[in-house]
PDB file of C-alpha atoms in Angstrom:
ATOM      1  CA  MET A  23      51.307 148.780   1.536  1.00 61.00           C
ATOM      2  CA  SER A  24      53.984 147.530   4.030  1.00 68.00           C
ATOM      3  CA  VAL A  25      55.610 144.608   5.734  1.00 65.00           C
ATOM      4  CA  GLN A  26      54.055 144.233   9.143  1.00 67.00           C
ATOM      5  CA  MET A  27      54.535 142.265  12.376  1.00 70.00           C
ATOM      6  CA  ARG A  28      52.166 139.305  13.065  1.00 70.00           C
ATOM      7  CA  THR A  29      50.659 141.182  15.955  1.00 78.00           C
ATOM      8  CA  GLN A  30      49.829 144.091  13.653  1.00 77.00           C
ATOM      9  CA  LEU A  31      48.236 141.855  11.107  1.00 70.00           C
ATOM     10  CA  GLN A  32      46.169 140.150  13.744  1.00 77.00           C
ATOM     11  CA  ALA A  33      44.983 143.360  15.145  1.00 80.00           C
ATOM     12  CA  SER A  34      43.955 144.744  11.670  1.00 76.00           C
ATOM     13  CA  ALA A  35      42.004 141.502  11.057  1.00 76.00           C
ATOM     14  CA  ALA A  36      40.375 141.630  14.355  1.00 77.00           C
ATOM     15  CA  THR A  37      39.188 145.257  13.639  1.00 77.00           C
ATOM     16  CA  ILE A  38      37.783 144.265  10.342  1.00 75.00           C
ATOM     17  CA  THR A  39      36.084 141.147  11.820  1.00 74.00           C
ATOM     18  CA  ASN A  40      34.548 143.277  14.614  1.00 73.00           C
ATOM     19  CA  GLU A  41      33.198 146.019  12.309  1.00 73.00           C
ATOM     20  CA  THR A  42      29.790 144.560  11.386  1.00 63.00           C
ATOM     21  CA  ALA A  43      27.874 147.749  10.723  1.00 63.00           C
ATOM     22  CA  ALA A  44      26.886 148.010   7.060  1.00 65.00           C
ATOM     23  CA  ALA A  45      29.686 149.650   4.958  1.00 65.00           C
ATOM     24  CA  ALA A  46      32.165 149.750   7.918  1.00 68.00           C
ATOM     25  CA  ASN A  47      34.646 147.499   5.996  1.00 72.00           C
ATOM     26  CA  THR A  48      35.595 149.437   2.981  1.00 74.00           C
ATOM     27  CA  ALA A  49      37.212 147.883  -0.026  1.00 72.00           C
ATOM     28  CA  ALA A  50      40.305 149.945   0.842  1.00 75.00           C
ATOM     29  CA  ARG A  51      40.510 148.640   4.360  1.00 73.00           C
ATOM     30  CA  VAL A  52      39.929 144.903   3.458  1.00 76.00           C
ATOM     31  CA  GLY A  53      42.171 145.248   0.338  1.00 75.00           C
ATOM     32  CA  GLY A  54      44.820 146.958   2.430  1.00 73.00           C
ATOM     33  CA  LEU A  55      44.911 144.094   4.951  1.00 71.00           C
ATOM     34  CA  PHE A  56      45.369 141.506   2.029  1.00 72.00           C
ATOM     35  CA  ASP A  57      48.061 143.799   0.625  1.00 71.00           C
ATOM     36  CA  ASP A  58      49.888 143.808   3.776  1.00 72.00           C
ATOM     37  CA  LEU A  59      49.562 140.051   4.083  1.00 70.00           C
ATOM     38  CA  ALA A  60      51.126 139.654   0.715  1.00 65.00           C
ATOM     39  CA  ASP A  61      53.994 142.061   1.514  1.00 64.00           C
ATOM     40  CA  THR A  62      54.691 140.317   4.822  1.00 64.00           C
ATOM     41  CA  ALA A  63      54.190 136.604   3.940  1.00 64.00           C
ATOM     42  CA  THR A  64      56.915 134.454   2.643  1.00 54.00           C
ATOM     43  CA  LEU A  65      55.280 132.395   0.061  1.00 55.00           C
ATOM     44  CA  ASN A  66      56.185 128.738  -0.474  1.00 44.00           C
ATOM     45  CA  ARG A  67      57.303 129.373  -3.882  1.00 50.00           C
ATOM     46  CA  GLU A  68      59.713 131.972  -2.650  1.00 65.00           C
ATOM     47  CA  ARG A  69      61.281 129.694  -0.153  1.00 77.00           C
ATOM     48  CA  GLY A  70      63.469 126.835  -1.334  1.00 89.00           C
ATOM     49  CA  VAL A  71      66.440 124.629  -1.390  1.00 94.00           C
ATOM     50  CA  ALA A  72      69.014 123.503  -3.913  1.00 96.00           C
ATOM     51  CA  SER A  73      71.746 120.876  -3.513  1.00 97.00           C
ATOM     52  CA  ILE A  74      74.592 119.297  -5.537  1.00 97.00           C
ATOM     53  CA  TYR A  75      76.894 116.486  -4.552  1.00 97.00           C
ATOM     54  CA  ILE A  76      79.695 114.193  -5.259  1.00 96.00           C
ATOM     55  CA  ASN A  77      79.184 110.623  -3.925  1.00 87.00           C
ATOM     56  CA  SER A  78      82.199 108.716  -5.384  1.00 92.00           C
ATOM     57  CA  ALA A  79      85.794 109.601  -5.119  1.00 95.00           C
ATOM     58  CA  VAL A  80      87.286 112.148  -7.492  1.00 96.00           C
ATOM     59  CA  SER A  81      90.771 113.450  -7.571  1.00 96.00           C
ATOM     60  CA  PHE A  82      91.341 117.417  -7.333  1.00 96.00           C
ATOM     61  CA  THR A  83      94.543 119.209  -7.130  1.00 94.00           C
ATOM     62  CA  PRO A  84      94.186 122.566  -5.304  1.00 94.00           C
ATOM     63  CA  THR A  85      96.477 125.633  -5.923  1.00 92.00           C
ATOM     64  CA  LEU A  86      99.282 126.304  -3.625  1.00 93.00           C
ATOM     65  CA  ASN A  87      98.419 128.968  -0.915  1.00 95.00           C
ATOM     66  CA  THR A  88      95.310 130.207  -3.111  1.00 95.00           C
ATOM     67  CA  ALA A  89      91.670 129.518  -2.526  1.00 95.00           C
ATOM     68  CA  VAL A  90      90.342 127.909  -5.803  1.00 96.00           C
ATOM     69  CA  LYS A  91      86.878 126.656  -6.878  1.00 97.00           C
ATOM     70  CA  ILE A  92      86.269 122.862  -6.569  1.00 97.00           C
ATOM     71  CA  THR A  93      85.506 122.317 -10.207  1.00 95.00           C
ATOM     72  CA  SER A  94      84.831 118.567 -10.115  1.00 95.00           C
ATOM     73  CA  ALA A  95      81.493 117.712 -11.807  1.00 95.00           C
ATOM     74  CA  MET A  96      78.752 117.299  -9.194  1.00 96.00           C
ATOM     75  CA  THR A  97      75.336 115.648  -9.462  1.00 96.00           C
ATOM     76  CA  ALA A  98      72.134 117.641  -9.106  1.00 95.00           C
ATOM     77  CA  GLY A  99      70.313 116.866  -5.920  1.00 94.00           C
ATOM     78  CA  ILE A 100      67.166 118.427  -4.551  1.00 92.00           C
ATOM     79  CA  VAL A 101      65.821 121.801  -6.038  1.00 92.00           C
ATOM     80  CA  SER A 102      62.582 122.634  -4.530  1.00 85.00           C
ATOM     81  CA  THR A 103      61.683 125.976  -6.174  1.00 76.00           C
ATOM     82  CA  TYR A 104      62.059 128.097  -9.398  1.00 77.00           C
ATOM     83  CA  ASN A 105      64.544 130.283  -7.469  1.00 89.00           C
ATOM     84  CA  PHE A 106      67.627 128.202  -7.806  1.00 94.00           C
ATOM     85  CA  THR A 107      69.487 126.565 -10.674  1.00 94.00           C
ATOM     86  CA  GLN A 108      72.171 124.003 -10.159  1.00 96.00           C
ATOM     87  CA  ASN A 109      75.350 123.972 -12.283  1.00 94.00           C
ATOM     88  CA  SER A 110      77.931 121.200 -12.467  1.00 95.00           C
ATOM     89  CA  SER A 111      80.029 122.836  -9.530  1.00 97.00           C
ATOM     90  CA  SER A 112      77.834 125.625  -8.163  1.00 98.00           C
ATOM     91  CA  ILE A 113      74.307 126.702  -7.205  1.00 98.00           C
ATOM     92  CA  SER A 114      72.797 130.067  -8.418  1.00 97.00           C
ATOM     93  CA  TYR A 115      69.923 132.041  -6.668  1.00 95.00           C
ATOM     94  CA  THR A 116      67.538 133.212  -9.473  1.00 91.00           C
ATOM     95  CA  GLY A 117      64.847 134.759  -7.407  1.00 87.00           C
ATOM     96  CA  THR A 118      63.695 138.113  -8.422  1.00 82.00           C
ATOM     97  CA  ILE A 119      63.949 139.659  -4.783  1.00 85.00           C
ATOM     98  CA  SER A 120      66.863 139.453  -2.400  1.00 88.00           C
ATOM     99  CA  ALA A 121      66.688 136.806   0.123  1.00 90.00           C
ATOM    100  CA  ALA A 122      68.648 135.602   3.130  1.00 93.00           C
ATOM    101  CA  VAL A 123      70.262 132.159   2.468  1.00 95.00           C
ATOM    102  CA  ARG A 124      72.292 129.723   4.300  1.00 97.00           C
ATOM    103  CA  VAL A 125      74.976 128.091   2.267  1.00 98.00           C
ATOM    104  CA  ALA A 126      76.616 124.928   3.580  1.00 98.00           C
ATOM    105  CA  ALA A 127      79.263 122.463   2.459  1.00 98.00           C
ATOM    106  CA  GLN A 128      80.267 119.089   3.802  1.00 97.00           C
ATOM    107  CA  VAL A 129      83.504 117.687   2.334  1.00 97.00           C
ATOM    108  CA  VAL A 130      85.300 114.502   3.102  1.00 96.00           C
ATOM    109  CA  PHE A 131      88.635 113.955   1.469  1.00 95.00           C
ATOM    110  CA  SER A 132      92.038 112.594   1.948  1.00 95.00           C
ATOM    111  CA  GLY A 133      95.430 114.079   1.262  1.00 91.00           C
ATOM    112  CA  GLN A 134      98.908 114.459   2.307  1.00 90.00           C
ATOM    113  CA  ASN A 135      99.852 113.895   6.055  1.00 92.00           C
ATOM    114  CA  ASN A 136     100.364 117.083   8.098  1.00 93.00           C
ATOM    115  CA  GLN A 137      99.007 119.274   5.165  1.00 93.00           C
ATOM    116  CA  GLU A 138      96.786 122.131   5.987  1.00 94.00           C
ATOM    117  CA  TYR A 139      93.668 122.778   4.129  1.00 94.00           C
ATOM    118  CA  ILE A 140      90.999 125.486   4.305  1.00 95.00           C
ATOM    119  CA  ILE A 141      87.573 125.114   2.988  1.00 96.00           C
ATOM    120  CA  TYR A 142      85.444 128.211   2.009  1.00 97.00           C
ATOM    121  CA  ILE A 143      81.996 129.144   0.601  1.00 98.00           C
ATOM    122  CA  ALA A 144      82.317 131.667  -2.193  1.00 98.00           C
ATOM    123  CA  LYS A 145      79.758 134.118  -3.484  1.00 98.00           C
ATOM    124  CA  ASN A 146      80.234 135.215  -7.062  1.00 98.00           C
ATOM    125  CA  GLY A 147      83.837 134.088  -6.893  1.00 97.00           C
ATOM    126  CA  SER A 148      84.582 136.075  -3.792  1.00 98.00           C
ATOM    127  CA  ILE A 149      85.581 134.119  -0.587  1.00 97.00           C
ATOM    128  CA  VAL A 150      83.050 134.620   2.298  1.00 98.00           C
ATOM    129  CA  SER A 151      85.420 134.861   5.314  1.00 94.00           C
ATOM    130  CA  GLN A 152      82.992 133.686   7.983  1.00 95.00           C
ATOM    131  CA  SER A 153      82.828 130.405   6.191  1.00 97.00           C
ATOM    132  CA  ALA A 154      86.578 129.501   6.630  1.00 96.00           C
ATOM    133  CA  PHE A 155      87.287 126.066   8.111  1.00 94.00           C
ATOM    134  CA  ASN A 156      90.773 125.009   8.435  1.00 93.00           C
ATOM    135  CA  GLN A 157      92.326 121.696   9.492  1.00 92.00           C
ATOM    136  CA  THR A 158      95.724 119.988   9.344  1.00 93.00           C
ATOM    137  CA  LEU A 159      95.323 116.431   8.217  1.00 93.00           C
ATOM    138  CA  GLN A 160      96.641 113.781  10.702  1.00 93.00           C
ATOM    139  CA  GLY A 161      97.314 110.625   8.519  1.00 92.00           C
ATOM    140  CA  THR A 162      96.279 109.989   5.046  1.00 90.00           C
ATOM    141  CA  HIS A 163      92.786 108.723   5.859  1.00 92.00           C
ATOM    142  CA  ALA A 164      89.641 110.764   4.982  1.00 94.00           C
ATOM    143  CA  HIS A 165      88.915 113.819   7.034  1.00 95.00           C
ATOM    144  CA  GLY A 166      85.686 115.733   7.167  1.00 94.00           C
ATOM    145  CA  PHE A 167      85.297 119.582   6.772  1.00 94.00           C
ATOM    146  CA  ILE A 168      82.153 121.505   7.318  1.00 94.00           C
ATOM    147  CA  SER A 169      81.726 125.097   6.116  1.00 96.00           C
ATOM    148  CA  GLU A 170      78.730 127.260   6.251  1.00 96.00           C
ATOM    149  CA  ALA A 171      77.646 130.933   5.938  1.00 97.00           C
ATOM    150  CA  TYR A 172      74.557 133.078   6.192  1.00 97.00           C
ATOM    151  CA  ILE A 173      74.448 135.399   3.254  1.00 96.00           C
ATOM    152  CA  ASN A 174      72.133 137.853   1.499  1.00 95.00           C
ATOM    153  CA  ALA A 175      71.565 136.660  -1.908  1.00 95.00           C
ATOM    154  CA  ALA A 176      70.668 138.829  -4.840  1.00 94.00           C
ATOM    155  CA  SER A 177      69.218 137.619  -8.219  1.00 92.00           C
ATOM    156  CA  ASN A 178      71.970 135.588 -10.150  1.00 96.00           C
ATOM    157  CA  ASP A 179      74.312 135.289  -7.249  1.00 97.00           C
ATOM    158  CA  GLU A 180      76.362 132.079  -7.720  1.00 98.00           C
ATOM    159  CA  PHE A 181      77.608 129.990  -4.657  1.00 98.00           C
ATOM    160  CA  SER A 182      80.389 127.485  -4.647  1.00 98.00           C
ATOM    161  CA  VAL A 183      83.040 125.661  -2.600  1.00 98.00           C
ATOM    162  CA  TYR A 184      86.656 126.701  -2.514  1.00 97.00           C
ATOM    163  CA  ILE A 185      89.688 124.992  -1.086  1.00 96.00           C
ATOM    164  CA  ASN A 186      93.084 126.402  -0.186  1.00 95.00           C
ATOM    165  CA  ALA A 187      96.177 124.067   0.267  1.00 94.00           C
ATOM    166  CA  VAL A 188      98.358 125.806   2.569  1.00 94.00           C
ATOM    167  CA  GLY A 189     102.204 125.058   2.103  1.00 85.00           C
ATOM    168  CA  SER A 190     101.768 122.242  -0.558  1.00 83.00           C
ATOM    169  CA  ALA A 191      99.528 121.635  -3.611  1.00 86.00           C
ATOM    170  CA  THR A 192      99.506 117.761  -3.730  1.00 89.00           C
ATOM    171  CA  ALA A 193      96.302 116.105  -5.244  1.00 92.00           C
ATOM    172  CA  ILE A 194      93.575 115.154  -2.863  1.00 95.00           C
ATOM    173  CA  SER A 195      90.890 112.486  -3.075  1.00 96.00           C
ATOM    174  CA  ILE A 196      87.468 113.952  -2.623  1.00 97.00           C
ATOM    175  CA  LYS A 197      85.365 111.073  -1.132  1.00 96.00           C
ATOM    176  CA  SER A 198      82.069 112.985  -0.771  1.00 96.00           C
ATOM    177  CA  LEU A 199      80.923 116.426  -1.063  1.00 97.00           C
ATOM    178  CA  THR A 200      77.413 117.874  -0.397  1.00 97.00           C
ATOM    179  CA  PHE A 201      76.653 121.306  -1.046  1.00 97.00           C
ATOM    180  CA  THR A 202      73.316 123.149  -0.266  1.00 97.00           C
ATOM    181  CA  VAL A 203      71.966 126.643  -0.465  1.00 97.00           C
ATOM    182  CA  HIS A 204      68.450 127.391   1.056  1.00 95.00           C
ATOM    183  CA  THR A 205      66.446 130.452   1.873  1.00 93.00           C
ATOM    184  CA  LEU A 206      65.710 131.367   5.410  1.00 88.00           C
TER     185      LEU A 206
END
């Protein structure tokens, strides 16, 4: 049948409810309403979230002036549906239908003073430009970065966190990293 607005579904249900004459509600009409409901509803099994994280310091050396994937091994966090898989440094969407997702990364790391870094979200190894968050470190203490993007995900799309060291490629110490993908 078709995806419908809530008001359309309510109007159709009211019509079926009000038709009390014998044989007024045909199997096609009642079945059609259920078919529309199934097409329109987001089932709990289709919605979900997956996360991976680093919770103790790891060293990582970014590539000079090039966005590269953070490949440090991460711990599997929450996964609430069959539509996601967690890898050691990425999350894949495995749903059978396309879905809108929010992808977010929170990274805390320390590095060289006055060094500029850019954190990105990547889909299938391609940088999502809207996710770019850049900052120049002031001091060698830990700094927090937050990056997020709203993306359409197709089956088997892989999401990961990338970093670009602008001007210098010295090692950084990742203090914590939380990476989450969830359907909207």
